[in-house]
mmCIF file of C-alpha atoms in Angstrom:
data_model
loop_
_atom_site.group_PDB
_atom_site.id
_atom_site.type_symbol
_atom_site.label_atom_id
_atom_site.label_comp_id
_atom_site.label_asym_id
_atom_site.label_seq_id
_atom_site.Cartn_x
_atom_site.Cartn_y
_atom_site.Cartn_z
ATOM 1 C CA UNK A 1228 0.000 0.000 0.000
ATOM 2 C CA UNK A 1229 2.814 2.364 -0.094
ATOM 3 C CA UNK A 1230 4.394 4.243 -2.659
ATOM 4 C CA UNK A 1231 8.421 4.695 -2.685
ATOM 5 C CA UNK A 1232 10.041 7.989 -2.195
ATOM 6 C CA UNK A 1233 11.120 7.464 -5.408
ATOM 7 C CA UNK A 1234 7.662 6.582 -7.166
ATOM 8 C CA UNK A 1235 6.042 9.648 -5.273
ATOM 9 C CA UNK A 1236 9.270 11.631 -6.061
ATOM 10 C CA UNK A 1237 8.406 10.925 -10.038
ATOM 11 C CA UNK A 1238 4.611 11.698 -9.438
ATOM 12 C CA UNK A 1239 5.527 15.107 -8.090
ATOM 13 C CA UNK A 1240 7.656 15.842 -11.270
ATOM 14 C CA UNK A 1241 5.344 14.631 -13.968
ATOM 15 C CA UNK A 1242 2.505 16.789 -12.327
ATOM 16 C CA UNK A 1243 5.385 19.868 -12.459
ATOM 17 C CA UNK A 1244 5.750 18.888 -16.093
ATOM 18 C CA UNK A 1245 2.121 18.385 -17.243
ATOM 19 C CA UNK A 1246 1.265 21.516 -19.275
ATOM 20 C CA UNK A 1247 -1.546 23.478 -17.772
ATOM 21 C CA UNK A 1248 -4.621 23.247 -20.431
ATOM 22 C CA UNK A 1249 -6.293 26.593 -21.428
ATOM 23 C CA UNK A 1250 -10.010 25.659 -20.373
ATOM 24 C CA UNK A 1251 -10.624 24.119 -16.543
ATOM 25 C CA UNK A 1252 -11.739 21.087 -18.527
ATOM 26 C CA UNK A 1253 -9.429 18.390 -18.436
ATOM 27 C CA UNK A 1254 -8.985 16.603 -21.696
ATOM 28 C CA UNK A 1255 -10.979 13.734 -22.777
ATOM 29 C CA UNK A 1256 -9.547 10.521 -21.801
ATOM 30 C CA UNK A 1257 -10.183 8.897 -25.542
ATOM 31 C CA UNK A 1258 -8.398 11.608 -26.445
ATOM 32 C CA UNK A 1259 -5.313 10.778 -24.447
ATOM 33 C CA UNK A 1260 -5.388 6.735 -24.470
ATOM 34 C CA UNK A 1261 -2.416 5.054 -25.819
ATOM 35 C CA UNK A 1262 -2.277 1.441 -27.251
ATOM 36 C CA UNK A 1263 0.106 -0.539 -25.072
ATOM 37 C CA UNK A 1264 3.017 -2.332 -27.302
ATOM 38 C CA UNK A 1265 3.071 -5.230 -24.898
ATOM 39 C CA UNK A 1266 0.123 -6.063 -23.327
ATOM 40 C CA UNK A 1267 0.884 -7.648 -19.829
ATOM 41 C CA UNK A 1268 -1.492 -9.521 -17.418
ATOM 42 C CA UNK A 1269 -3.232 -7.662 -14.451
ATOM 43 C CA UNK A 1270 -2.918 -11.612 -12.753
ATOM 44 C CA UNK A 1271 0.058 -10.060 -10.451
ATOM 45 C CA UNK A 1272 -1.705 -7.396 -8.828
ATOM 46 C CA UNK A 1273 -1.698 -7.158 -4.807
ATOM 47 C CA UNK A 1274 -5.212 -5.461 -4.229
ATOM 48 C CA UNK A 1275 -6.671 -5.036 -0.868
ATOM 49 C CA UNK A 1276 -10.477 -3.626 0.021
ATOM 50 C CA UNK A 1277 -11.180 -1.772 2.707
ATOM 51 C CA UNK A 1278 -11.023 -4.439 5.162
ATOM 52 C CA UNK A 1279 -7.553 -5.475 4.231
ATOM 53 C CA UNK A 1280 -8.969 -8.674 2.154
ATOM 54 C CA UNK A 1281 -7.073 -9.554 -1.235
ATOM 55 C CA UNK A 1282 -9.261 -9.046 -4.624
ATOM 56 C CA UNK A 1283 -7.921 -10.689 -7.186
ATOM 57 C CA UNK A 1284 -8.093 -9.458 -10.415
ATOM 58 C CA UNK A 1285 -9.315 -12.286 -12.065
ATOM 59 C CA UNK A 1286 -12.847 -11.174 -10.436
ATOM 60 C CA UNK A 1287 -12.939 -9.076 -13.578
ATOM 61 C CA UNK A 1288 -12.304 -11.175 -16.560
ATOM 62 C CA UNK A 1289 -15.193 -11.138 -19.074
ATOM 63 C CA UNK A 1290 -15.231 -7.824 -18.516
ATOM 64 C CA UNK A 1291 -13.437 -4.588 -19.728
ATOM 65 C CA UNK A 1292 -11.865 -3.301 -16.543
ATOM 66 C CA UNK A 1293 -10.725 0.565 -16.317
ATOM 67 C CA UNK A 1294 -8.134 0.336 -12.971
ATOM 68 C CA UNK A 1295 -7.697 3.947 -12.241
ATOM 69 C CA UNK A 1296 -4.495 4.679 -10.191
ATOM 70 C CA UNK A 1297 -4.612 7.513 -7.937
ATOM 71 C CA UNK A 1298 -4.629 9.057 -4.324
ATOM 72 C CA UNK A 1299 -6.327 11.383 -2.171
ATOM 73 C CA UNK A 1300 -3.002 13.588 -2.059
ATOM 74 C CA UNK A 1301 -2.972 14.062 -5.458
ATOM 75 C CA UNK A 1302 -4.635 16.941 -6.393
ATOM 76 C CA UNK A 1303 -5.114 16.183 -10.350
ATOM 77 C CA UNK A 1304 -6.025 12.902 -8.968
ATOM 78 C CA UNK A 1305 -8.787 14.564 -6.813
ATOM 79 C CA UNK A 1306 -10.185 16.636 -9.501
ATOM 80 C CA UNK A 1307 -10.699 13.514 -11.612
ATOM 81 C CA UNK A 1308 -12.665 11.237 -9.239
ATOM 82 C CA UNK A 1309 -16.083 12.789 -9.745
ATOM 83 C CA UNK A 1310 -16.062 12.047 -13.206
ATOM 84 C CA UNK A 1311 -14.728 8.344 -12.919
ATOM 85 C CA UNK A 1312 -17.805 7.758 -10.515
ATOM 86 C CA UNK A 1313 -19.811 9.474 -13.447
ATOM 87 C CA UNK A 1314 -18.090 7.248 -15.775
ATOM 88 C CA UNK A 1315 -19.299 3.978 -13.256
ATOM 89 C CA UNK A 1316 -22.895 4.825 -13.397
ATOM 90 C CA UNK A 1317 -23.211 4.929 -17.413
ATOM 91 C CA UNK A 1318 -21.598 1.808 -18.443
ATOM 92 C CA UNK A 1319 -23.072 -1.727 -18.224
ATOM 93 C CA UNK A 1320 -21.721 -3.457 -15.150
ATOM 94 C CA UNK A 1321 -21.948 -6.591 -17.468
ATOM 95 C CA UNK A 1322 -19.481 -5.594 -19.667
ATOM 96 C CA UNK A 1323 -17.354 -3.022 -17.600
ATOM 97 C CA UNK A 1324 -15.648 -2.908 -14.410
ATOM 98 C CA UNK A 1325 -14.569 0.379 -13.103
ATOM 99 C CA UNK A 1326 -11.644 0.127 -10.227
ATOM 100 C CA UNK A 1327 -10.418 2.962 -8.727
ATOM 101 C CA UNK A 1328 -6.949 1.643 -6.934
ATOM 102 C CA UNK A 1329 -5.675 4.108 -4.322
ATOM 103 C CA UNK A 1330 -2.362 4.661 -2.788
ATOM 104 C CA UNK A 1331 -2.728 5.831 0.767
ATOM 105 C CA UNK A 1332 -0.226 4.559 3.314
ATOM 106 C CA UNK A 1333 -2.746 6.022 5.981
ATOM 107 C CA UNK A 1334 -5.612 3.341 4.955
ATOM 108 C CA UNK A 1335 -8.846 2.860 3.650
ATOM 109 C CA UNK A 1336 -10.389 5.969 5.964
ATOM 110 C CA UNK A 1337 -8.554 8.111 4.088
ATOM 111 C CA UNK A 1338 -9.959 7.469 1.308
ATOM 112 C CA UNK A 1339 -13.640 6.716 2.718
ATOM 113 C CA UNK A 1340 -12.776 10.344 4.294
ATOM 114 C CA UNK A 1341 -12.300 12.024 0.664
ATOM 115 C CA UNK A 1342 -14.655 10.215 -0.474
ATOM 116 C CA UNK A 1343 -17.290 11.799 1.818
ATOM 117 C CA UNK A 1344 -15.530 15.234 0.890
ATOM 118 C CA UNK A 1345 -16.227 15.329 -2.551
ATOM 119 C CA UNK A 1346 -19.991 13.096 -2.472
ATOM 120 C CA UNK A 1347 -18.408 10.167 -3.938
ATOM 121 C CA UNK A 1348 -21.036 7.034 -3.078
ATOM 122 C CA UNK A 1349 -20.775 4.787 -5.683
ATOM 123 C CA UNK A 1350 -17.044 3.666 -6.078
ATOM 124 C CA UNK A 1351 -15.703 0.689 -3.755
ATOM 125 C CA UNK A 1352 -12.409 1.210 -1.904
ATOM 126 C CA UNK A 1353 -9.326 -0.639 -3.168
ATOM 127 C CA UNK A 1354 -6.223 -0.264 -2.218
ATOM 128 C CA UNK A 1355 -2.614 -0.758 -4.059
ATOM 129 C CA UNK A 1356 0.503 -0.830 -3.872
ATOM 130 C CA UNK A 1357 3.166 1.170 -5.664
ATOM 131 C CA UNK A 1358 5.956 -1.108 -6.264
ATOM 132 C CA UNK A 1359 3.924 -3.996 -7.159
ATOM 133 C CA UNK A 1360 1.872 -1.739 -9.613
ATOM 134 C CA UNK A 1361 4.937 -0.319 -11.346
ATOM 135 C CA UNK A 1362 6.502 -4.606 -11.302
ATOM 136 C CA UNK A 1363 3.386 -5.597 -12.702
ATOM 137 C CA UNK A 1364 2.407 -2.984 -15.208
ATOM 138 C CA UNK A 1365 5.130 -0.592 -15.186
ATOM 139 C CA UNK A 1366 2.976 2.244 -14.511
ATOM 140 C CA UNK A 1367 4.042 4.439 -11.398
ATOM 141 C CA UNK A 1368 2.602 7.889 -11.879
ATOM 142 C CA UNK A 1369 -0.469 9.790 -10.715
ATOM 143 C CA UNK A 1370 -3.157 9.730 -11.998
ATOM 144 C CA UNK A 1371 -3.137 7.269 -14.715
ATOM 145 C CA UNK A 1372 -5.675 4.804 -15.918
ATOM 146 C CA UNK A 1373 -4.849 1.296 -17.649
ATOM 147 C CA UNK A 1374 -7.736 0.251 -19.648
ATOM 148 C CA UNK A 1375 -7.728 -3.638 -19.242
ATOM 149 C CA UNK A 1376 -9.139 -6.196 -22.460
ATOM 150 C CA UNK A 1377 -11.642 -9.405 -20.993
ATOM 151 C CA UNK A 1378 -9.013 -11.357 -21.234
ATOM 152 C CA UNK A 1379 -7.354 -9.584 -18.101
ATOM 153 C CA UNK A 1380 -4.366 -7.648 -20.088
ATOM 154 C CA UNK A 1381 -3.390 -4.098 -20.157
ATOM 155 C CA UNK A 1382 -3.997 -2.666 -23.541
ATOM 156 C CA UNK A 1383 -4.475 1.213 -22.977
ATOM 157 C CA UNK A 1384 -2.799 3.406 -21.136
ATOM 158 C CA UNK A 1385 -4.479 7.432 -20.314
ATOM 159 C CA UNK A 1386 -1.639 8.826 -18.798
ATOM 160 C CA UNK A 1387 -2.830 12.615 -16.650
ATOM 161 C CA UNK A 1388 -5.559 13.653 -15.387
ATOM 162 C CA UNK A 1389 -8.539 13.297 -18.014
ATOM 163 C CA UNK A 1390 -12.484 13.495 -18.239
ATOM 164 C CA UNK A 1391 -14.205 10.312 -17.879
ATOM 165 C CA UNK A 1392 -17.909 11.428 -18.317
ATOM 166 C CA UNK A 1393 -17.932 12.971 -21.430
ATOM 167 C CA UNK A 1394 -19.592 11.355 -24.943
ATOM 168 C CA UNK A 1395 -16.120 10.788 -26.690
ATOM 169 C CA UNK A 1396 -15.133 8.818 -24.197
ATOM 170 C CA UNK A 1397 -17.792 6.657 -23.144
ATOM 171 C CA UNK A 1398 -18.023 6.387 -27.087
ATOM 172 C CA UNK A 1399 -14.487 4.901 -27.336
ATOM 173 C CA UNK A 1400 -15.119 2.803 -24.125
ATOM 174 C CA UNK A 1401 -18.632 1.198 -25.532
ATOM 175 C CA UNK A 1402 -16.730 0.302 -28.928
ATOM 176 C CA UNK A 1403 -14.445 -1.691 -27.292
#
């Protein structure tokens, strides 16, 4: 569940070099996915809920699954949660799975706690952890969102804070 000081060391900087956009709007997140070149298996994930009980990822396959990394100390991170609950409530459950996976060495009432803050009720609490994230998927800044194929592999990649609720991207998302 924690990040290293040198994984939140290289969040800090890539949010010091992420150009500010000239409208408050982030950008759409269809508009900033990238296809993966090698694909690798979500299998080796530690994930914990918010009672400390390990969720495997396979609980998933059959389904696309969009595993957004963040934390309730990152501010772009914070700005973008609203709109990945938004996101949750207009795709079918039966084909979608949306996991927010937060890294907060403080716990799960952290992020119950910022949940409440912002009127977030209908995302689940999971919990990651940084090293394992960045050995499993190479991925290891804040926020960024690995869209994951039924079959359980990593296939996109939306680096940055993005919108989630808008109709480009929940058009990209249903064509999948």
């Amino acid at each position: 569940m924690i990040l290293s000081r040198r994984q939140v060391l290289a969040g800090v900087a890539s949010l010091a070099a992420t150009p500010v956009c000239a409208s408050d709007a982030p950008p759409s997140a269809a508009s900033l996915a990238q296809p993966v070149a090698q694909p690798r298996t979500i299998s080796g994930l530690d994930i914990t809920d918010e009672a400390g009980a390990p969720v495997l990822a396979e609980a998933w396959r059959g389904r696309w699954v969009i595993l957004n990394l963040w934390a309730p100390w990152c501010l772009p991170c914070r700005r973008e949660m609203p709109s990945i609950e938004n996101l949750s409530r207009q795709l079918d459950p039966e084909r979608f799975a949306v996991v927010p996976l937060a890294f907060e060495w403080r716990g799960p009432i952290w992020v119950n706690k910022f949940y409440r803050e912002v009127g977030i009720t209908d995302l689940p609490v999971y919990l990651g952890d940084g090293e394992n994230v960045d050995a499993v998927l190479g991925l290891s800044n804040l926020p960024t969102t690995a869209i994951v194929n039924p079959q359980g592999q990593h296939v996109f990649t939306v680096a940055g804070e993005a919108r989630w609720d808008d109709s480009e991207t929940l058009a990209w998302l249903r064509a999948l």
